[in-house]
Short mmCIF file of C-alpha atoms and ligand atoms in Angstrom, two decimals:
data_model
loop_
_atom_site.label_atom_id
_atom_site.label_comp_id
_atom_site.label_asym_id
_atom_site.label_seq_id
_atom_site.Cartn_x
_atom_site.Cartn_y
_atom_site.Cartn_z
CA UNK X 1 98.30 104.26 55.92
CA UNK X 2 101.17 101.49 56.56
CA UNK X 3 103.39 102.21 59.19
CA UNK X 4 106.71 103.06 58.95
CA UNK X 5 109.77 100.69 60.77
CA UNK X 6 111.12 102.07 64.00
CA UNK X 7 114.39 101.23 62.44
CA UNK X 8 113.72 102.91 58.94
CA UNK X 9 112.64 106.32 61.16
CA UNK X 10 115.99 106.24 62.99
CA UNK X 11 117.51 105.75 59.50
CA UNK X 12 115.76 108.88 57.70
CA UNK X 13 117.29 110.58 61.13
CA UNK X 14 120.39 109.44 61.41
CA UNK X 15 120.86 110.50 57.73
CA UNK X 16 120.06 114.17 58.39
CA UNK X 17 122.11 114.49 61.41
CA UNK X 18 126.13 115.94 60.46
CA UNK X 19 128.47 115.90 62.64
CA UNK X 20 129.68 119.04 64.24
CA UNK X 21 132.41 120.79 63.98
CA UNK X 22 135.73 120.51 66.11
CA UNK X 23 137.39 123.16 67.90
CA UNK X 24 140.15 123.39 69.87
CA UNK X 25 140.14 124.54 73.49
CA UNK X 26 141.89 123.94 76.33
CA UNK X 27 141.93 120.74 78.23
CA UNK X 28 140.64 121.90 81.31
CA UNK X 29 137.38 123.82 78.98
CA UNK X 30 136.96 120.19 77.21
CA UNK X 31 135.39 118.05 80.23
CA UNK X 32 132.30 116.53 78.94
CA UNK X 33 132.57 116.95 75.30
CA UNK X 34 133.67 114.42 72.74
CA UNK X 35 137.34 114.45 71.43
CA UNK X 36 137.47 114.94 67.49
CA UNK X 37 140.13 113.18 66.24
CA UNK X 38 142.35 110.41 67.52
CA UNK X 39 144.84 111.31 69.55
CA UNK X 40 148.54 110.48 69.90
CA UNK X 41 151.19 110.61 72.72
CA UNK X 42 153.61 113.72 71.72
CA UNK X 43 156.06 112.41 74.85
CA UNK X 44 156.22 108.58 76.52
CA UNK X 45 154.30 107.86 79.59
CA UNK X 46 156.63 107.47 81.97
CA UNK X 47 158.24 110.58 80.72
CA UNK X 48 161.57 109.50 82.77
CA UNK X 49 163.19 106.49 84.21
CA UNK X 50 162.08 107.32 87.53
CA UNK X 51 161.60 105.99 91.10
CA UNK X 52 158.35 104.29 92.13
CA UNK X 53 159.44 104.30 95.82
CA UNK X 54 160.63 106.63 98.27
CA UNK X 55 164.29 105.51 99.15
CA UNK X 56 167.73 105.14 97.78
CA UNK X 57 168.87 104.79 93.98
CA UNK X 58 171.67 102.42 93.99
CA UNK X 59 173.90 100.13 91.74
CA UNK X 60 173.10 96.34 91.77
CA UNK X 61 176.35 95.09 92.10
CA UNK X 62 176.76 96.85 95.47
CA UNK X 63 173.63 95.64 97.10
CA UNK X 64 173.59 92.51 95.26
CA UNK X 65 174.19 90.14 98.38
CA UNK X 66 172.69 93.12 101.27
CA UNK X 67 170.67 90.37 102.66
CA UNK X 68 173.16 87.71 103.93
CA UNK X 69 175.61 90.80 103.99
CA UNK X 70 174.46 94.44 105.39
CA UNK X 71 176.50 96.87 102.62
CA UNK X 72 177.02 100.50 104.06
CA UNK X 73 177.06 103.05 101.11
CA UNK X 74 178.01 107.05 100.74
CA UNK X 75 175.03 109.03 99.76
CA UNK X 76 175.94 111.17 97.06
CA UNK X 77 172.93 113.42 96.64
CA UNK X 78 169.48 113.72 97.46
CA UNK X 79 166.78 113.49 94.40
CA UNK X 80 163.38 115.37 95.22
CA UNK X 81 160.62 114.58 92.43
CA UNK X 82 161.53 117.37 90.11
CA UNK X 83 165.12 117.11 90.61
CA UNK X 84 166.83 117.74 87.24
CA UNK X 85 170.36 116.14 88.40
CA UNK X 86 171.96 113.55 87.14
CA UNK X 87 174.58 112.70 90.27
CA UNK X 88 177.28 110.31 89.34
CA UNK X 89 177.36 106.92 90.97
CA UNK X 90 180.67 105.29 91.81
CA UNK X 91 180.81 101.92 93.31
CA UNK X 92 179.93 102.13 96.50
CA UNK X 93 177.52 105.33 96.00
CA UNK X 94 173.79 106.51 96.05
CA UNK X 95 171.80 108.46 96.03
CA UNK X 96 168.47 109.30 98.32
CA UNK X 97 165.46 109.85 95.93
CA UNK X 98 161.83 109.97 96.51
CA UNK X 99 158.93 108.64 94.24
CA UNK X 100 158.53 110.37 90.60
CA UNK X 101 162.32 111.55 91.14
CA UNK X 102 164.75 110.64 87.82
CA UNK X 103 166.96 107.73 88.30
CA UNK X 104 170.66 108.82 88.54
CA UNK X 105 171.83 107.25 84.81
CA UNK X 106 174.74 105.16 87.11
CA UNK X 107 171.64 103.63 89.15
CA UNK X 108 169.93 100.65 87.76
CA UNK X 109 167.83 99.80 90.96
CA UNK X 110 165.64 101.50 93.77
CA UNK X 111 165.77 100.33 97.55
CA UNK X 112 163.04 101.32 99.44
CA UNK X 113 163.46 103.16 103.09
CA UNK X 114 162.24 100.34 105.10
CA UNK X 115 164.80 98.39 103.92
CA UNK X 116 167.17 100.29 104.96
CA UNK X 117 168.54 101.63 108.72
CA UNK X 118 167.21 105.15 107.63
CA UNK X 119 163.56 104.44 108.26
CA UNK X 120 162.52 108.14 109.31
CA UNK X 121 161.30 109.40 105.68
CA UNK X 122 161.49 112.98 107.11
CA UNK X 123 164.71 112.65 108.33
CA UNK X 124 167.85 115.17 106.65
CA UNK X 125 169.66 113.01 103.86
CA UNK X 126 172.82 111.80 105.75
CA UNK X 127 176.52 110.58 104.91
CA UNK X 128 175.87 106.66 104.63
CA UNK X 129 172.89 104.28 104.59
CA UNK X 130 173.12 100.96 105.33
CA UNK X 131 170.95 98.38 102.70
CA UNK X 132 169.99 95.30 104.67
CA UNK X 133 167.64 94.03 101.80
CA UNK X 134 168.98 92.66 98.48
CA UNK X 135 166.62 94.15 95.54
CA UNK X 136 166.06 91.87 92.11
CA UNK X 137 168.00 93.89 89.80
CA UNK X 138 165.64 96.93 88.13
CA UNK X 139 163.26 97.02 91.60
CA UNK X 140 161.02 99.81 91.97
CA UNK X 141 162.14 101.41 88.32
CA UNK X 142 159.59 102.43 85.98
CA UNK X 143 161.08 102.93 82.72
CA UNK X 144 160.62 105.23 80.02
CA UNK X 145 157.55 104.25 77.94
CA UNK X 146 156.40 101.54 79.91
CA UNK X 147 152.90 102.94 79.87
CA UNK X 148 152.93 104.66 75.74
CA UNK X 149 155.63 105.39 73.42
CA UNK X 150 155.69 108.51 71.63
CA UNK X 151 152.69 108.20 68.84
CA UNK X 152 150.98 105.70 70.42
CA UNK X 153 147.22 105.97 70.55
CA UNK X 154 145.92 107.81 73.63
CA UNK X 155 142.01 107.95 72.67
CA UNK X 156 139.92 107.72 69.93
CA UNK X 157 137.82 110.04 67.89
CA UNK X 158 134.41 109.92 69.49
CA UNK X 159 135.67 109.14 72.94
CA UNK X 160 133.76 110.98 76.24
CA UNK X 161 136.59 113.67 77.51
CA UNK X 162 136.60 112.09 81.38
CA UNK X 163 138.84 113.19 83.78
CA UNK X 164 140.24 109.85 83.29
CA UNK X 165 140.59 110.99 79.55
CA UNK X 166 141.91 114.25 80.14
CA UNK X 167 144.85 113.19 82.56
CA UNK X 168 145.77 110.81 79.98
CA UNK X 169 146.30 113.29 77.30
CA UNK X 170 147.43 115.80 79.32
CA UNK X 171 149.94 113.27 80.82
CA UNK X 172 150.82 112.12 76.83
CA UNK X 173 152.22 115.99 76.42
CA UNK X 174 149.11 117.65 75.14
CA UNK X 175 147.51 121.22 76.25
CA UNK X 176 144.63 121.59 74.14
CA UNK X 177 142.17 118.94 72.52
CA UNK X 178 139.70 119.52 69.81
CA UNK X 179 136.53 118.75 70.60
CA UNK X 180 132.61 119.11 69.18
CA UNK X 181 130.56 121.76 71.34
CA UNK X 182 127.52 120.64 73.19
CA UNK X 183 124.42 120.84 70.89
CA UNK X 184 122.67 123.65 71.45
CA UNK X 185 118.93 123.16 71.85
CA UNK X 186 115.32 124.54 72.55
CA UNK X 187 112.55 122.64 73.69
CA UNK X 188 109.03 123.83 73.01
CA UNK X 189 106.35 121.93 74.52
CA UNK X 190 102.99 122.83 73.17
CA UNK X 191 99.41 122.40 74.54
CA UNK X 192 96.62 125.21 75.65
CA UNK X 193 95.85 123.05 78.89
CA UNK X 194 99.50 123.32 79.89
CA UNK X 195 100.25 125.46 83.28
CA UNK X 196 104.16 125.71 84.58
CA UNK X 197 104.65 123.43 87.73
CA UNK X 198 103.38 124.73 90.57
CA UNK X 199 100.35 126.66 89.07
CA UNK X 200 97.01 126.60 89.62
CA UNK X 201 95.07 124.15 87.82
CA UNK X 202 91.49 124.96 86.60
CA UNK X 203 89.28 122.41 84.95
CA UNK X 204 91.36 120.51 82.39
CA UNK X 205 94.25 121.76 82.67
CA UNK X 206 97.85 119.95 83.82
CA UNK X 207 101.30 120.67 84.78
CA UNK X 208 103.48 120.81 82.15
CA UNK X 209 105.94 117.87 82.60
CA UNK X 210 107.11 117.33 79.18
CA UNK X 211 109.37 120.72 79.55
CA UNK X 212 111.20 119.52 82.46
CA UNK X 213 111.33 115.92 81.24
CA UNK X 214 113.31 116.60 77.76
CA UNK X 215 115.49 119.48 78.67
CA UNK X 216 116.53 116.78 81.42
CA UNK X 217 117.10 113.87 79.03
CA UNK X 218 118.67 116.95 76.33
CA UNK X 219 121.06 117.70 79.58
CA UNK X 220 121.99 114.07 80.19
CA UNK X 221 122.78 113.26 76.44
CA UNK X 222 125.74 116.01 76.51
CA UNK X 223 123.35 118.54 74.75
CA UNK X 224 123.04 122.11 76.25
CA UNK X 225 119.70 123.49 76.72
CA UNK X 226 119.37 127.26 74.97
CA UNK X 227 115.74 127.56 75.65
CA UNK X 228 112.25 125.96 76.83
CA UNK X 229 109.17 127.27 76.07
CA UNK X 230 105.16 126.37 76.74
CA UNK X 231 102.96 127.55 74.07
CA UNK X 232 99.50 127.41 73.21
CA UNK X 233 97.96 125.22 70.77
CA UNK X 234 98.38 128.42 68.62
CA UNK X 235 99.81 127.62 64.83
CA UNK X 236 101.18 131.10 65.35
CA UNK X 237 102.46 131.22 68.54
CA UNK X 238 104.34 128.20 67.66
CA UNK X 239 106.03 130.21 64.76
CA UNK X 240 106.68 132.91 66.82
CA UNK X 241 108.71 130.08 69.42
CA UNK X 242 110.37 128.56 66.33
CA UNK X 243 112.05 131.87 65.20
CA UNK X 244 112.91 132.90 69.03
CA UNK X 245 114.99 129.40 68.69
CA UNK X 246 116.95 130.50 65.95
CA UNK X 247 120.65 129.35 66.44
CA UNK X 248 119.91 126.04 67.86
CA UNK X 249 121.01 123.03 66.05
CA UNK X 250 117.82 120.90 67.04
CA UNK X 251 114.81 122.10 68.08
CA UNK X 252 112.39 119.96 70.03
CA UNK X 253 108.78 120.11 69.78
CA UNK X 254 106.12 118.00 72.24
CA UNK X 255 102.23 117.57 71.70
CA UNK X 256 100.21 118.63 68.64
CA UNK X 257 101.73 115.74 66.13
CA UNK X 258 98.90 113.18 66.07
CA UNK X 259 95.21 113.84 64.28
CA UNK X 260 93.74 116.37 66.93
CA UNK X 261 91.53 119.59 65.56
CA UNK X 262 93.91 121.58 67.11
CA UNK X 263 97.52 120.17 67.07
CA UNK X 264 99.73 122.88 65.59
CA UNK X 265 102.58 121.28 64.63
CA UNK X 266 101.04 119.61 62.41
CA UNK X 267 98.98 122.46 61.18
CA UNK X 268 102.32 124.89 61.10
CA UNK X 269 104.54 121.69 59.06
CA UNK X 270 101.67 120.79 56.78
CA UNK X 271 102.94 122.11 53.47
CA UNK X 272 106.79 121.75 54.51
CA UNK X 273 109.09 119.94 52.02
CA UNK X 274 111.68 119.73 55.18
CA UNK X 275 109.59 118.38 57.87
CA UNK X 276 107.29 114.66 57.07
CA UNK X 277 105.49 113.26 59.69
CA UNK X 278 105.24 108.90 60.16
CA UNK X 279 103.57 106.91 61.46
CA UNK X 280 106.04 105.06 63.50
CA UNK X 281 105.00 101.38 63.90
CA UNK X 282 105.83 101.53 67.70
CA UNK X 283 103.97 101.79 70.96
CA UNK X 284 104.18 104.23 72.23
CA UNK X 285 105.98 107.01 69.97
CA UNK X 286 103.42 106.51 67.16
CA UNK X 287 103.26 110.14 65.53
CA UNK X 288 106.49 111.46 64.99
CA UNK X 289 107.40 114.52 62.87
CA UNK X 290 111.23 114.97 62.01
CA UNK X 291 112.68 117.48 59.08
CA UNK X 292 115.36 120.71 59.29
CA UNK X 293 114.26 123.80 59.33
CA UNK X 294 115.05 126.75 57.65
CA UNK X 295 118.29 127.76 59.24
CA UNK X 296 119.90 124.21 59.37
CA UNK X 297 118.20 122.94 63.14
CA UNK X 298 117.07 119.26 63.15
CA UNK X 299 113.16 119.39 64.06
CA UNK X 300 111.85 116.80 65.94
CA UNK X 301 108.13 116.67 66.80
CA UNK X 302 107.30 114.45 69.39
CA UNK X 303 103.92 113.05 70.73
CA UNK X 304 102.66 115.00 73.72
CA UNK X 305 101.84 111.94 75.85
CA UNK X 306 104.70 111.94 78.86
CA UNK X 307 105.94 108.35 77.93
CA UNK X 308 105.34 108.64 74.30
CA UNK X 309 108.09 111.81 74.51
CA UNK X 310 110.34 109.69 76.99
CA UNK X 311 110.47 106.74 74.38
CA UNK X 312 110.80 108.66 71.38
CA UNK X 313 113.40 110.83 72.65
CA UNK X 314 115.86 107.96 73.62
CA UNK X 315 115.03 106.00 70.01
CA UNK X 316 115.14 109.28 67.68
CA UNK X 317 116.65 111.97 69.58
CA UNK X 318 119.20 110.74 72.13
CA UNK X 319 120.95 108.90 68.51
CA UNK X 320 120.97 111.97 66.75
CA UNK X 321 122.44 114.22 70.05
CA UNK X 322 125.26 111.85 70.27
CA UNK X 323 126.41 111.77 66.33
CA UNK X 324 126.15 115.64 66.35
CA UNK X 325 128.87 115.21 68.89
CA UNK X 326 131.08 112.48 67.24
CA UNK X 327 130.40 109.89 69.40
CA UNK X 328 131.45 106.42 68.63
CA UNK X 329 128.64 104.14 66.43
CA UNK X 330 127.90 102.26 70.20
CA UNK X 331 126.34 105.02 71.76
CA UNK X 332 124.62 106.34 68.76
CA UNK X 333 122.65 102.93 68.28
CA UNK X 334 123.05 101.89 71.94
CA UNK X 335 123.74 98.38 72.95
CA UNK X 336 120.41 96.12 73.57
CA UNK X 337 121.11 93.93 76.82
CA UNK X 338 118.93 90.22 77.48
CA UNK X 339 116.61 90.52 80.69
CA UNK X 340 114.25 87.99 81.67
CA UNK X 341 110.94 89.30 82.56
CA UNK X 342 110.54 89.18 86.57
CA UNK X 343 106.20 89.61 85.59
CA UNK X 344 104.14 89.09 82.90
CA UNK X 345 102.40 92.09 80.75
CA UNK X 346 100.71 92.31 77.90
CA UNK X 347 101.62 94.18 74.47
CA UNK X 348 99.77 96.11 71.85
CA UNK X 349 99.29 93.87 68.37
CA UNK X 350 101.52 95.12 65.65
CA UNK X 351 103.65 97.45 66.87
CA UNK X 352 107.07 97.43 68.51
CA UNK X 353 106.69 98.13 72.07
CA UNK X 354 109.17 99.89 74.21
CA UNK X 355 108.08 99.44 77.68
CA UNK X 356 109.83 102.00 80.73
CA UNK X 357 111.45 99.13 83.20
CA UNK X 358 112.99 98.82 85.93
CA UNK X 359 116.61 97.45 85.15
CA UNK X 360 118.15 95.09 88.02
CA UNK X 361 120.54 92.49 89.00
CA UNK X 362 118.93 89.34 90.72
CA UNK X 363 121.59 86.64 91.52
CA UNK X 364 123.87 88.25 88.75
CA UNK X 365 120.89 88.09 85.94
CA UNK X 366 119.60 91.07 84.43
CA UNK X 367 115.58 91.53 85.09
CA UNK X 368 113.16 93.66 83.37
CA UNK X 369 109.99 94.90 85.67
CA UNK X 370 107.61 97.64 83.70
CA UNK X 371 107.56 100.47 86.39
CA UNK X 372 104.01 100.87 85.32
CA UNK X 373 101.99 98.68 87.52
CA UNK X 374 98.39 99.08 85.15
CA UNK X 375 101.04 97.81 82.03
CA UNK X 376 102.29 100.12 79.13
CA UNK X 377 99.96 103.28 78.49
CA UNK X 378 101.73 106.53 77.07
CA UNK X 379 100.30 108.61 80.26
CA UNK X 380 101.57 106.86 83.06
CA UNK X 381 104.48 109.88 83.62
CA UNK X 382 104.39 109.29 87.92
CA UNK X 383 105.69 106.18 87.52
CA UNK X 384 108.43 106.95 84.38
CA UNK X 385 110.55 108.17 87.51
CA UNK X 386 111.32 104.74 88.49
CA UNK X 387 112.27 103.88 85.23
CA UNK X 388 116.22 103.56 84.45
CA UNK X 389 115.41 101.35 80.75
CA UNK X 390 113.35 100.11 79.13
CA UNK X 391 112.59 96.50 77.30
CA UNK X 392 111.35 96.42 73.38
CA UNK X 393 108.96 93.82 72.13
CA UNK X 394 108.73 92.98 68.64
CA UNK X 395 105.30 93.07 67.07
CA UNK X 396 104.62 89.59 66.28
CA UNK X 397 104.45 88.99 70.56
CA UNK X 398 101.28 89.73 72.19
CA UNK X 399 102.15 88.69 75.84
CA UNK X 400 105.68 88.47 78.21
CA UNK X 401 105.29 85.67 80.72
CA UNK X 402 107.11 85.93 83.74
CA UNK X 403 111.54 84.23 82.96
CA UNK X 404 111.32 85.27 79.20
CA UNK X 405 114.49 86.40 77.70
CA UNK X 406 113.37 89.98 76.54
CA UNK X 407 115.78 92.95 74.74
CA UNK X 408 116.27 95.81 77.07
CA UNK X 409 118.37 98.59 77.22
CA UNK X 410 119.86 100.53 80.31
CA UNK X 411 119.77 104.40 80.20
CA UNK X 412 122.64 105.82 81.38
CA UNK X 413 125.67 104.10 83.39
CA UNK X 414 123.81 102.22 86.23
CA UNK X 415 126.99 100.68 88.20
CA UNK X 416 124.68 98.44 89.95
CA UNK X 417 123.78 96.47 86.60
CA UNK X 418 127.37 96.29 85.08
CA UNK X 419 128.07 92.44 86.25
CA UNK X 420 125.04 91.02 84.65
CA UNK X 421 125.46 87.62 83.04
CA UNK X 422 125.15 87.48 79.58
CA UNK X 423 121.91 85.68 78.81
CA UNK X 424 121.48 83.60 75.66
N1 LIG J 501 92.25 110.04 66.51
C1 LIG J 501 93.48 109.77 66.91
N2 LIG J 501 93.87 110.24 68.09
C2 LIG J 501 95.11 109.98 68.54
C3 LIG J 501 95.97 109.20 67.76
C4 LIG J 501 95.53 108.74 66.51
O1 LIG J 501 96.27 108.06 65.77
N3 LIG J 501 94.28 109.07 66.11
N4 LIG J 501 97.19 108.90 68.25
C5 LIG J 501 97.28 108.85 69.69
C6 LIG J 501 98.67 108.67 70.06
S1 LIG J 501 99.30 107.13 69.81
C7 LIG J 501 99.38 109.63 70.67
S2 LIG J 501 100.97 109.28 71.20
C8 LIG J 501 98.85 110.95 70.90
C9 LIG J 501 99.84 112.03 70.45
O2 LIG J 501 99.22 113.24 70.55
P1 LIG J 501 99.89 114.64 70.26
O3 LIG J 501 101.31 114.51 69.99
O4 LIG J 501 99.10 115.34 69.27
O5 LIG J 501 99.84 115.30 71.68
P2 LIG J 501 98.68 116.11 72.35
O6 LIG J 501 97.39 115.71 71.76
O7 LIG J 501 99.06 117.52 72.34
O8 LIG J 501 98.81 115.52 73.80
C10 LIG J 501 98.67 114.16 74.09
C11 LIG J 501 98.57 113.98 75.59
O9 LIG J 501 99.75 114.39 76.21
C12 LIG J 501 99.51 115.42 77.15
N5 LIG J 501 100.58 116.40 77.07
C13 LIG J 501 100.91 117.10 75.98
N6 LIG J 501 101.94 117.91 76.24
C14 LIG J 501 102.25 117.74 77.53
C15 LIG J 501 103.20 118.31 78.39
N7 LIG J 501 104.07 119.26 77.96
N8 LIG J 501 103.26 117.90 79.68
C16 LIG J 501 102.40 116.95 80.10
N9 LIG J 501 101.47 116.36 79.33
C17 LIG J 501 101.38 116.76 78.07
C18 LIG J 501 98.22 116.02 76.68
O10 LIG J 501 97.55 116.73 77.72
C19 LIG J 501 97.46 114.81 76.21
O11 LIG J 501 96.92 114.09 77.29
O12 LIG J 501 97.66 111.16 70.22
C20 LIG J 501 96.71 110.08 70.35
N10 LIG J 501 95.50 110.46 69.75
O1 MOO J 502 101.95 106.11 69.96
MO1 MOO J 502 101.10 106.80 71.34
O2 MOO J 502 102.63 107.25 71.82
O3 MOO J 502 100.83 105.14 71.84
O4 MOO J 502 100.39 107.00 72.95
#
């Protein structure tokens, strides 16, 4: 049986997965989830001509020589942030104001306390103040729209609601943003020698780890976990966990896809139109099954070896978690990075390999070490911990020798990679 592309697998994926649907909610409720649409500034940012010092708001022309020449002028009124007068200036008047406070429309220029003889900034406003600095005309204004003008772009569709985000739109005159809602998903790992963490083990049986490791990765990718479930290598106890996850909009399945007697997914999907299983010409991630089921929910079937589901969730399911949010085309096909191998290893003939790594910065060049000290085997889940990427070999190479320029691609936002040098 040929083997099918990584690339062509992510395609058939990618092609099932919609997009879902916005709704509007507060922007306090919309942390975390992906804005919709793009969004535009309803007011400019600065809102108001404003001070960006605590001090006095004055006219130019009286101040204009303060250096050489100490000018004395009558404070006409004192301008809290929030204040909504607008005190008239004559020559020879200001007014005290403090940062974020309106600008008086007579005053064209800020001076700030210390250069003046009221230095106490907790002082009552007095009678005079004496200016012993002369300003540049315009000092310490911000002006209306210096930031955004009214309909300029805040964010785009697809971009990560941050608090960064959030103040930015909120700031831009908006209450509410529409958003897509976390997927909701299950995660059913399957296998009769699987015990919950912490159990006793008899004869071949083992913790289940694959429950723990997706609903992490499901968590991490913006998607919100509904269920997870062990079941036995039961073709009906596995139908009995499919219609328990009714509701979700991707179900994920570990263990029971490759050619075993008793691998139920395989046994339970055999006649479905909806759900094909590959061959995926990739090591490891080989046997993959992928469809919808009946009530809509992506179904992905992943191999039951630990590193086989780690792969194959960030190169099939991670892609499809962000585009069911909206996220932009980057972080649905995620950037690949250079590395240069810090150690040689070995990889399997004919298949793509994706090999967990350890990411780093040495002397400002990104470095790719496998975290797996015996090389790339789909069972080595101790040492996956260490892991924050992983590099991908193309078939045609058999061997990495140490200072090779390899693809790799960083999981999540590592800060201490971000000033790598860009390899060639
Ligand atoms: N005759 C063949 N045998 C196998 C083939 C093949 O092509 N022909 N492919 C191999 C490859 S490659 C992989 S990958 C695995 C995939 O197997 P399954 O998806 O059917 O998974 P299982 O057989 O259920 O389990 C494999 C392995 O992983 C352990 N496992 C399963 N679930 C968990 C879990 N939740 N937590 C921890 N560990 C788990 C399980 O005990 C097995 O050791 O098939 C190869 N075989
Ligand atoms: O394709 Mo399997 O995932 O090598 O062990």
């Amino acid at each position: 049986m040929s083997m099918t592309p990584v690339a062509d697998q992510l395609a058939r994926v990618l092609a099932a997965t919609p997009v879902l649907d916005p709704h509007e909610v507060p922007l306090a409720d919309a942390f975390g989830r992906r804005v919709a649409d793009p969004v535009h500034a309803l007011v400019p940012i600065p809102l108001w001509r404003n001070s960006a010092m605590d001090g006095y708001a004055v006219r130019h022309d009286d101040v204009a020589h303060a250096g050489t020449d100490p000018v004395t002028l009558r404070v006409v009124e004192d301008l809290p942030a929030g204040s909504p007068l607008d005190p008239a200036l004559a020559p020879g008047e200001c007014a005290r104001i403090m940062t974020g406070a309106v600008l008086p429309s007579d005053a064209d220029t800020i001076v700030q306390l210390e250069h003046t003889d009221r230095l106490d900034p907790l002082a009552d406003v007095t009678a005079t103040v004496t200016i012993l600095r002369s300003p540049e005309r315009g000092a310490h204004v911000r002006e209306i729209g210096d930031d955004m003008g009214v309909g300029a772009l805040v964010v785009d569709g697809g971009t990560l609601a941050t608090g960064a985000v959030l103040s930015a739109l909120s700031s831009a005159g908006h209450g509410t943003v529409a958003v897509r809602r976390a997927p909701r998903v299950s995660v059913i790992a399957t296998g009769s020698e699987l015990v919950a963490p912490g159990g006793e083990l008899r004869r071949g049986q083992i913790p289940d780890s694959n429950s723990l490791l997706i609903a992490g990765l499901v968590r991490r990718a913006g998607g919100e976990v509904l269920a997870v479930e062990q079941v036995a290598d039961e073709p009906a106890d596995l139908e009995a966990a499919l219609a328990r996850a009714a509701g979700s909009d991707v179900v994920i399945l570990t263990g029971g896809v490759s050619a075993g007697a008793y691998d139920p997914v395989k046994q339970v999907f055999a006649d479905s139109d909806d759900v094909a299983f590959a061959s995926v010409a990739m090591q490891p991630g080989k046997p993959q099954a992928f469809g919808t089921l009946p009530g809509g929910a992506l179904l992905f079937g992943l191999p039951g070896n630990p590193v086989s589901a780690w792969v194959s969730f960030h190169v099939f399911v991670r892609p499809a978690l962000m585009q069911l949010q909206g996220a932009v085309a980057e972080e649905v096909r995620v950037p690949v990075a250079r590395a240069r191998a810090a150690t040689d290893w070995g990889t399997p003939p004919g298949r793509t390999q994706y090999l967990p790594a350890r990411l780093a910065l040495v002397d400002g060049t990104l470095t790719a070490t496998p975290v797996a000290a015996r090389g790339s085997k789909s069972h080595l889940v101790g040492s996956l911990a260490a892991a924050n990427g992983y590099a991908i070999m193309p078939a045609e190479v058999d061997r990495v020798h140490v200072g090779d320029v390899v693809d790799a691609v960083v999981i999540g936002t590592d800060q201490s990679l971000t000033a790598a040098k860009v390899e060639a």
